[in-house]
PDB file of C-alpha atoms in Angstrom:
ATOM      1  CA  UNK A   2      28.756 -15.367 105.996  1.00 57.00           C
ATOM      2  CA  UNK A   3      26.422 -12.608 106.658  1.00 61.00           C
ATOM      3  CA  UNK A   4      29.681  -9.925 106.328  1.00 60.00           C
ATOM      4  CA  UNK A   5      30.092 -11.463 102.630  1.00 58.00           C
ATOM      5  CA  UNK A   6      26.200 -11.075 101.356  1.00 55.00           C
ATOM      6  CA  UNK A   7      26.656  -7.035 102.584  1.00 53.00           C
ATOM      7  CA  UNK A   8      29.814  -7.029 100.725  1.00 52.00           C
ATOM      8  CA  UNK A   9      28.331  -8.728  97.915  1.00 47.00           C
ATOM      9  CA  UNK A  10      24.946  -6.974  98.125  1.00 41.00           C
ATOM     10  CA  UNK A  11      27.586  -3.378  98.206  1.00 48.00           C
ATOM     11  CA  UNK A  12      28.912  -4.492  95.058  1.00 44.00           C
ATOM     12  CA  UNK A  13      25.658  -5.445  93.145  1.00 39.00           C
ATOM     13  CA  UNK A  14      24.169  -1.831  94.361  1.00 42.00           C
ATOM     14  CA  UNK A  15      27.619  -0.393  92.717  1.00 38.00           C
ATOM     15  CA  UNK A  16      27.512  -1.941  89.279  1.00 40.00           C
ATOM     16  CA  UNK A  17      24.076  -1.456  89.257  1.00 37.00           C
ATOM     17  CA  UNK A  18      24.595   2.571  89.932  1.00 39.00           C
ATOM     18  CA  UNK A  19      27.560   2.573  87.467  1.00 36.00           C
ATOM     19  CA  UNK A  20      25.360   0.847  84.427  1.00 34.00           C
ATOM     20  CA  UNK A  21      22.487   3.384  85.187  1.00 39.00           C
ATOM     21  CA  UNK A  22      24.987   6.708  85.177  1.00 40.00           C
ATOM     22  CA  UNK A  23      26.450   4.671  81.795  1.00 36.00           C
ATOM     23  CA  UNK A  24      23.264   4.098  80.248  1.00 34.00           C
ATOM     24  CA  UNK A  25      22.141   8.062  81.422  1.00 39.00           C
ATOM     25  CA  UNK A  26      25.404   9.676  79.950  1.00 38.00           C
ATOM     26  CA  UNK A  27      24.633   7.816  76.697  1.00 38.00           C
ATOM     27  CA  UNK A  28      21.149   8.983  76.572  1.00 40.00           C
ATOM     28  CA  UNK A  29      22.186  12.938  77.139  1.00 46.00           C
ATOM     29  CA  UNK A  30      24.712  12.405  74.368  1.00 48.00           C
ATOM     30  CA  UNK A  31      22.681  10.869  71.647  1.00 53.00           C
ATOM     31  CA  UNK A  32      20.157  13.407  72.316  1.00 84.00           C
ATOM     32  CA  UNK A  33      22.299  16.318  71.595  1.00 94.00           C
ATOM     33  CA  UNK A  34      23.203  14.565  68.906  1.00 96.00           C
ATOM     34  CA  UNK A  35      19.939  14.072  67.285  1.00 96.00           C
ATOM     35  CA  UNK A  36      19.267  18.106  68.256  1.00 97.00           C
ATOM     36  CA  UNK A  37      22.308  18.729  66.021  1.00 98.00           C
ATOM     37  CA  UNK A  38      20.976  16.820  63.502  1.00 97.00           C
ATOM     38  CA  UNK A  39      17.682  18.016  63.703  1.00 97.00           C
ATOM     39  CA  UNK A  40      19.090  21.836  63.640  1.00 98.00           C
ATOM     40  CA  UNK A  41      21.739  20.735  60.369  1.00 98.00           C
ATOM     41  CA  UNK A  42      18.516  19.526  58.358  1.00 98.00           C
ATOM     42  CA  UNK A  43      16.907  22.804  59.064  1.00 98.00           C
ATOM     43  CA  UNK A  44      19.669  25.021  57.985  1.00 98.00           C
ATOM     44  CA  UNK A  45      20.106  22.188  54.809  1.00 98.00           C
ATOM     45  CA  UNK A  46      16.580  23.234  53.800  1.00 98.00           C
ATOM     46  CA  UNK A  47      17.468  26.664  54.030  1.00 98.00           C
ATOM     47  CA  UNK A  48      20.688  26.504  52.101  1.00 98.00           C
ATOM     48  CA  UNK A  49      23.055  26.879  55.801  1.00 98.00           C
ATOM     49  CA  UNK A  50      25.971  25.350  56.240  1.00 98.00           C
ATOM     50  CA  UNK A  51      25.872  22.334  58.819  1.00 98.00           C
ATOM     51  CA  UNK A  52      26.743  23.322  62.335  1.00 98.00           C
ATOM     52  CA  UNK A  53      30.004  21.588  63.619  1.00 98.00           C
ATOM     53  CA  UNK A  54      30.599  21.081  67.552  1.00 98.00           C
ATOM     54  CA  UNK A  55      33.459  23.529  69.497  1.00 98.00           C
ATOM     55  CA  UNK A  56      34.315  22.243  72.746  1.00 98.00           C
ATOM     56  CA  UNK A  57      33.980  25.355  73.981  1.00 98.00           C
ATOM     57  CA  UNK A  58      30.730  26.142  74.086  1.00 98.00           C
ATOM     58  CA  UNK A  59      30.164  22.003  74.639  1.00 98.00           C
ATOM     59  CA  UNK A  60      31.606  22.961  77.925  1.00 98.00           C
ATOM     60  CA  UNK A  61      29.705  26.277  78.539  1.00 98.00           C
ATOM     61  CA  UNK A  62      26.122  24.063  77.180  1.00 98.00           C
ATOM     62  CA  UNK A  63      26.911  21.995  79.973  1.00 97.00           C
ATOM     63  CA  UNK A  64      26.871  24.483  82.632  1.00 98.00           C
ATOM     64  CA  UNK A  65      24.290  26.398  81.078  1.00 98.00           C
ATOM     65  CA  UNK A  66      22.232  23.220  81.678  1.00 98.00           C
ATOM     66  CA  UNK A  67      22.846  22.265  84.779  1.00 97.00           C
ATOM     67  CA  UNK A  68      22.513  26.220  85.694  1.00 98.00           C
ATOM     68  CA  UNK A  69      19.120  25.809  84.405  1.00 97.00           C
ATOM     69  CA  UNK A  70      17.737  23.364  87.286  1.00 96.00           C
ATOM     70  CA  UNK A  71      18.240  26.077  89.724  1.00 95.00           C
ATOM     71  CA  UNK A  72      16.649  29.070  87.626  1.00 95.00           C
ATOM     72  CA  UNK A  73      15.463  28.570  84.171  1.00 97.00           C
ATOM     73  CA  UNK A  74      16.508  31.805  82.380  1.00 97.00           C
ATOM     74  CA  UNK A  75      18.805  33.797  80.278  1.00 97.00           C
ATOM     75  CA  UNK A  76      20.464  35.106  83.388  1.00 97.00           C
ATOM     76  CA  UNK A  77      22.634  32.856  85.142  1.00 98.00           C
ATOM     77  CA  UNK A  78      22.025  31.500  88.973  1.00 97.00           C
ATOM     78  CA  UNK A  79      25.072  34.305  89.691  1.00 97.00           C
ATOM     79  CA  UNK A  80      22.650  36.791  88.514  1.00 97.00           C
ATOM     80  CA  UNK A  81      24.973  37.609  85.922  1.00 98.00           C
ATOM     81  CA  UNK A  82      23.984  37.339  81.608  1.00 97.00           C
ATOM     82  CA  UNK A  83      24.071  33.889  79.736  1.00 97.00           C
ATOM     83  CA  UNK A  84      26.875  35.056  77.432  1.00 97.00           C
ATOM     84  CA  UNK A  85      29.274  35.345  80.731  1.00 97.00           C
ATOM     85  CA  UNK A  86      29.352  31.523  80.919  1.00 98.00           C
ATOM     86  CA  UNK A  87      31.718  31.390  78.622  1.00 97.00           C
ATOM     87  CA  UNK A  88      33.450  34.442  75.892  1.00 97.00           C
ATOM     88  CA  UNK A  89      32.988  31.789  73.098  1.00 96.00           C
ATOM     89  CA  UNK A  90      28.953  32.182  73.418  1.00 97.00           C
ATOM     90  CA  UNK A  91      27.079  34.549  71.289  1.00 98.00           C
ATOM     91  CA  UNK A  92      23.853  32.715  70.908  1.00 98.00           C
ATOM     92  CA  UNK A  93      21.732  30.459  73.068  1.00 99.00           C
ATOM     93  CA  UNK A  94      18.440  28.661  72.979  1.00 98.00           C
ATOM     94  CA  UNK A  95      17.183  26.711  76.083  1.00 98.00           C
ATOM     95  CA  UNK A  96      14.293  24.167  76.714  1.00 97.00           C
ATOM     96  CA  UNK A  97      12.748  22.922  79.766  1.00 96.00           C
ATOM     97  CA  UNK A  98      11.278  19.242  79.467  1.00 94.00           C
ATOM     98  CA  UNK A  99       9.091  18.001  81.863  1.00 92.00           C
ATOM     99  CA  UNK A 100       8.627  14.269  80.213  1.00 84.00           C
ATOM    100  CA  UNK A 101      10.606  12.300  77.574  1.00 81.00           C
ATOM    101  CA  UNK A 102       7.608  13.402  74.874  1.00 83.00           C
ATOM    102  CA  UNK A 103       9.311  17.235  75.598  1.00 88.00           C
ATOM    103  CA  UNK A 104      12.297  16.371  75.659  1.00 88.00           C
ATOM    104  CA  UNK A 105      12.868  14.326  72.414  1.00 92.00           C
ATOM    105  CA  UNK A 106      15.379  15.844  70.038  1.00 95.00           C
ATOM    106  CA  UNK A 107      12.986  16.793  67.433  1.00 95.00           C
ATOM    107  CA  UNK A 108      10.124  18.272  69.648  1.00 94.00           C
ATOM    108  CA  UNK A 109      13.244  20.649  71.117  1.00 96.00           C
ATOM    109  CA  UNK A 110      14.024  21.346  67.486  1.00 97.00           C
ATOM    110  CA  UNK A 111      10.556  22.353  66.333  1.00 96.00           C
ATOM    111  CA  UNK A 112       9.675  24.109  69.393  1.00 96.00           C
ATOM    112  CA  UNK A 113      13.172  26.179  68.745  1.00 98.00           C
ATOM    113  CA  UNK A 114      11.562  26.738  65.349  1.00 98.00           C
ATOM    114  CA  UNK A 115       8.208  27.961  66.228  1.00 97.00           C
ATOM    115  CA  UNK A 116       9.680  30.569  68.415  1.00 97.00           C
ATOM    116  CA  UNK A 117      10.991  33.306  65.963  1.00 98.00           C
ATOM    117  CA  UNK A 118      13.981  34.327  68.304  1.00 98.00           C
ATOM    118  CA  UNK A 119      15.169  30.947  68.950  1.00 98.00           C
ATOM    119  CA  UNK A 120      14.907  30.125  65.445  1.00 99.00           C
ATOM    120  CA  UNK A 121      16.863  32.900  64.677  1.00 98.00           C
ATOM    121  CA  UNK A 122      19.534  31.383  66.633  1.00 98.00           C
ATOM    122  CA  UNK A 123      18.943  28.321  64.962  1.00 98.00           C
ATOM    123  CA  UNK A 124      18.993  29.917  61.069  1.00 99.00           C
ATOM    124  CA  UNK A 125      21.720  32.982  61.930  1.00 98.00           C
ATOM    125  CA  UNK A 126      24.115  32.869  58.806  1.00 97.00           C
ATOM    126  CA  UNK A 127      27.051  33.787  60.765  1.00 97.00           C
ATOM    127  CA  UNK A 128      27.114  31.208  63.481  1.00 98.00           C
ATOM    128  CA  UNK A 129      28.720  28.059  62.332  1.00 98.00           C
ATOM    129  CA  UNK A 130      29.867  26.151  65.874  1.00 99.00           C
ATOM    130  CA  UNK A 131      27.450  25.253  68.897  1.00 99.00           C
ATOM    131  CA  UNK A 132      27.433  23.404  71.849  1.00 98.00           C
ATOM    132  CA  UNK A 133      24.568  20.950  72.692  1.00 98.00           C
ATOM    133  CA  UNK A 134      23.853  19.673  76.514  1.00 97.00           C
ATOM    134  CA  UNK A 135      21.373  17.595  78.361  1.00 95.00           C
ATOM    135  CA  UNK A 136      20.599  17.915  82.072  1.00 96.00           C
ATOM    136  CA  UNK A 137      18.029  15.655  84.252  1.00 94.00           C
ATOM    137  CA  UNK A 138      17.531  16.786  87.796  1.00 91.00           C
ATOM    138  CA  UNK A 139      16.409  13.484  88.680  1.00 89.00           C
ATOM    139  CA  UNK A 140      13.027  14.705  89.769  1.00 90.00           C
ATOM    140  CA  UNK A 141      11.362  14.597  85.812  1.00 89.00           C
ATOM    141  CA  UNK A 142      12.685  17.635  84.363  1.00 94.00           C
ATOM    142  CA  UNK A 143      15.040  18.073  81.793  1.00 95.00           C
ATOM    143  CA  UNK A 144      17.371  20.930  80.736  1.00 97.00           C
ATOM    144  CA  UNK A 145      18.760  21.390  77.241  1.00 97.00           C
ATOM    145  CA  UNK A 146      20.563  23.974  76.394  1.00 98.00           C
ATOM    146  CA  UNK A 147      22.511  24.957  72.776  1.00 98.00           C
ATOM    147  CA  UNK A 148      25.090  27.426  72.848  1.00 99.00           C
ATOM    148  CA  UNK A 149      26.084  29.026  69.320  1.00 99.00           C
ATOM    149  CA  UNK A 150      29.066  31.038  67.199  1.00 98.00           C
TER     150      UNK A 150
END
């Protein structure tokens, strides 16, 4: 009896860990969502066309993000320049959450926009594709990072 409870108890953990890392992905992806959305309504003001998402640099915004955790910067854990992560990238705008408040889509948005070189990023007239990724280290802090064409 007591093998089947630690079987059963093995499972329960399982599920539980699978609907958490569900729940988590889902999270992360409506989030860079919203931060596209957020970023096509500022470009609408400003007569831009809407950004559209390239796989690409959806891949390279996921490194970038998870790079982040171990050294917050431009310059890549390799020691090596942001646009190396992938030949696709010519833009890129990063944010560093420390709480949910931080790290809601707008807030990222508007701080982008209150700094003039990430809102350049943001506004450029000759970048029409990005790539939009969230990372949480598990420990509070969360990684965003947007890289553009």
């Amino acid at each position: 009896m007591r093998g089947k409870n630690i079987k059963t108890l093995i499972m329960l953990t399982a599920i539980v860990y699978m609907l958490f890392e569900a729940y988590s992905f889902e999270c992360k992806a409506a989030g860079a969502d919203d931060v596209l959305a957020y970023m096509n309504a500022a470009r609408a003001e400003a007569g831009l066309p809407a950004y559209t998402v390239d796989e690409t640099l959806q891949e390279a915004a996921t490194t970038r993000a998870a790079e982040c955790a171990s050294r917050f910067s431009h310059t890549r854990p390799n020691g090596k320049a942001w646009y190396t992560v992938s030949s696709s990238s010519k833009g890129e705008n990063l944010a560093h959450a420390r709480n949910v408040e931080q790290s809601n889509p707008e807030n990222v948005v508007l701080a982008w926009m209150l700094s003039p070189k990430h809102k350049a990023n943001v506004m450029r007239q000759n970048f029409s594709y990005v790539g939009i990724a969230y990372y949480d280290n598990g420990c509070g802090d969360i990684y965003i990072a947007c890289e553009f064409k």
